[in-house]
Amino acid sequence: QKDNELRARQHHEEEISSLPLHEGWRYLPLRLYKGFWFPEFILPGVLSLRHHLRPTSSDILLVSFPKSGTTWLKALVFAISTRNPELLLSRHPQDCSPNLEAFFAGPHVPDLDALPSPRQFSTHIPYSVLPKSVHDSPCRIIYLCREPKDTLVSTYHFVIGMHRPEAAPQQMPFTEAVELFCKGLSMYGPVWEHQLEYWQESQRRPDKVLFLKYEDMMADPEAIVRRMAEYMGKPFSAAEEMNGMVGEIVRLSSFEKLSGLEINKVGLWGKEFDLGHLAIKNSSFFRNGKVGDWREHFTAEMAERFDAIARDKLHQSGLTH
Ligand code: A3P
């Protein structure tokens, strides 16, 4: 068994090293796999889970393009599922549902059967790259979409802050980040194709994919929490509504609440990885949590360039930002 795992791992490493490489994001090398740019360090996990993941019908998969509000989604789904939002006071939302590709990136295939049901996983893998076992399974997907301009701003701050204390800070002009992002060169990019794939699947199979937008969640979080609970097969009872459960979940999952907690301010994410010069601080999942922060960073030309790409790629899809 161990020999097989080792052989498969070596085989994957050879495959990964033959994929196109891009080092524009400094300490975060990307490799092109099946039309999307993946962080190199996560690809062993992607390849492994494509072979081994066997979802059950009760699994819930939380999916997003990185920096779209995954942390918030994890907190909300965890609180809805446990009906105990106070647990968020002592647990980083990233630890509420394991990231699948990170889980599978270790030396051994993880034993997912040991996890309590209903299992909640997260992933950033595009729909077309998910294994057939997920496509064919009745397991449910909740996809969180965010306006690409805000997603880039969030990505930019996240990546340039992602260095070890002893490593030199990464100098990268924002204009360069815009250039790369528009070409699809960013973690799991291009963003438009990523969103479109899940959008189209949600149109085809609304029972399979619940498609949510960060901006709608900000505008009316309680309405979205009710939608999520129904989709998860856990609607709020009249008694829970009376007790203010929905409001409590929203309050304890809010940016203001979570970003102020000590547990979310200290420590590192992904300590099990060899990230080279990279270090991902737990605090880096919280920056300012605003809609429209791109206005502070974009020139009119940059915004028009993004909007033109969206018009071109999302044309007639029904997906708007
Ligand atoms: P900003 O960088 O724009 O502030 P992800 O969780 O996918 O990595 O996305 C991170 C983004 O979600 C960051 O955006 C972060 O501030 C924001 N975020 C984190 N927790 C949030 C919450 N509880 N509510 C709203 N936004 C949140």
mmCIF file of C-alpha atoms and ligand atoms in Angstrom, residues 64-73 75 93-94 124 144 146 150-151 153-155 157-158 214 217-218 250 252-259 284-291 293, ligand 1:
data_model
loop_
_atom_site.group_PDB
_atom_site.id
_atom_site.type_symbol
_atom_site.label_atom_id
_atom_site.label_comp_id
_atom_site.label_asym_id
_atom_site.label_seq_id
_atom_site.Cartn_x
_atom_site.Cartn_y
_atom_site.Cartn_z
ATOM 1 C CA SER A 64 -14.793 29.280 -4.530
ATOM 2 C CA PHE A 65 -12.139 31.022 -6.515
ATOM 3 C CA PRO A 66 -9.444 32.015 -3.955
ATOM 4 C CA LYS A 67 -10.074 35.315 -2.155
ATOM 5 C CA SER A 68 -13.807 35.290 -2.862
ATOM 6 C CA GLY A 69 -14.835 34.968 0.780
ATOM 7 C CA THR A 70 -14.217 31.263 1.375
ATOM 8 C CA THR A 71 -13.405 31.952 5.028
ATOM 9 C CA TRP A 72 -16.809 33.527 5.536
ATOM 10 C CA LEU A 73 -18.570 30.723 3.666
ATOM 11 C CA ALA A 75 -17.861 29.941 9.016
ATOM 12 C CA PRO A 93 -13.003 29.194 10.040
ATOM 13 C CA GLN A 94 -10.298 27.606 7.867
ATOM 14 C CA HIS A 124 -10.894 25.853 -5.216
ATOM 15 C CA LEU A 144 -19.264 31.472 -3.802
ATOM 16 C CA ARG A 146 -17.064 37.470 -6.070
ATOM 17 C CA ASP A 150 -12.337 42.920 -5.795
ATOM 18 C CA THR A 151 -11.032 39.352 -6.035
ATOM 19 C CA VAL A 153 -7.312 43.294 -5.041
ATOM 20 C CA SER A 154 -7.734 40.686 -2.324
ATOM 21 C CA THR A 155 -5.401 38.262 -4.150
ATOM 22 C CA HIS A 157 -2.638 41.839 -0.870
ATOM 23 C CA PHE A 158 -2.738 38.179 0.130
ATOM 24 C CA TYR A 214 -20.330 37.674 -1.994
ATOM 25 C CA MET A 217 -24.333 37.987 1.093
ATOM 26 C CA MET A 218 -23.084 41.393 2.204
ATOM 27 C CA VAL A 250 -24.706 36.172 10.908
ATOM 28 C CA LEU A 252 -20.789 35.602 14.956
ATOM 29 C CA SER A 253 -19.648 34.941 11.376
ATOM 30 C CA SER A 254 -19.274 38.603 10.476
ATOM 31 C CA PHE A 255 -15.984 40.115 9.391
ATOM 32 C CA GLU A 256 -16.012 42.479 12.390
ATOM 33 C CA LYS A 257 -16.483 39.621 14.856
ATOM 34 C CA LEU A 258 -14.129 37.043 13.327
ATOM 35 C CA SER A 259 -11.287 39.420 12.462
ATOM 36 C CA SER A 284 -4.236 37.064 6.252
ATOM 37 C CA PHE A 285 -7.691 35.614 5.585
ATOM 38 C CA PHE A 286 -9.129 38.838 6.997
ATOM 39 C CA ARG A 287 -8.208 42.153 5.363
ATOM 40 C CA ASN A 288 -11.112 44.596 5.185
ATOM 41 C CA GLY A 289 -14.046 42.602 3.812
ATOM 42 C CA LYS A 290 -15.551 45.334 1.651
ATOM 43 C CA VAL A 291 -17.522 45.389 -1.559
ATOM 44 C CA ASP A 293 -12.558 48.162 -2.602
HETATM 45 P P1 A3P B 1 -10.536 41.384 1.251
HETATM 46 O O1 A3P B 1 -9.094 41.055 0.987
HETATM 47 O O2 A3P B 1 -11.181 42.103 0.112
HETATM 48 O O3 A3P B 1 -10.745 42.067 2.543
HETATM 49 P P2 A3P B 1 -10.936 33.916 1.120
HETATM 50 O O4 A3P B 1 -11.583 33.577 2.413
HETATM 51 O O5 A3P B 1 -11.580 33.248 -0.058
HETATM 52 O O6 A3P B 1 -9.471 33.775 1.185
HETATM 53 O O7 A3P B 1 -11.260 35.451 0.876
HETATM 54 C C1 A3P B 1 -10.733 36.441 1.706
HETATM 55 C C2 A3P B 1 -11.575 37.682 1.564
HETATM 56 O O8 A3P B 1 -12.786 37.518 2.309
HETATM 57 C C3 A3P B 1 -10.858 38.885 2.138
HETATM 58 O O9 A3P B 1 -11.316 39.985 1.365
HETATM 59 C C4 A3P B 1 -11.396 38.898 3.550
HETATM 60 O O10 A3P B 1 -11.254 40.134 4.208
HETATM 61 C C5 A3P B 1 -12.846 38.538 3.310
HETATM 62 N N1 A3P B 1 -13.499 37.969 4.505
HETATM 63 C C6 A3P B 1 -12.974 37.133 5.421
HETATM 64 N N2 A3P B 1 -13.870 36.858 6.381
HETATM 65 C C7 A3P B 1 -14.982 37.553 6.071
HETATM 66 C C8 A3P B 1 -16.260 37.679 6.692
HETATM 67 N N3 A3P B 1 -16.542 37.053 7.831
HETATM 68 N N4 A3P B 1 -17.172 38.464 6.097
HETATM 69 C C9 A3P B 1 -16.896 39.114 4.951
HETATM 70 N N5 A3P B 1 -15.705 39.047 4.319
HETATM 71 C C10 A3P B 1 -14.761 38.254 4.861
#
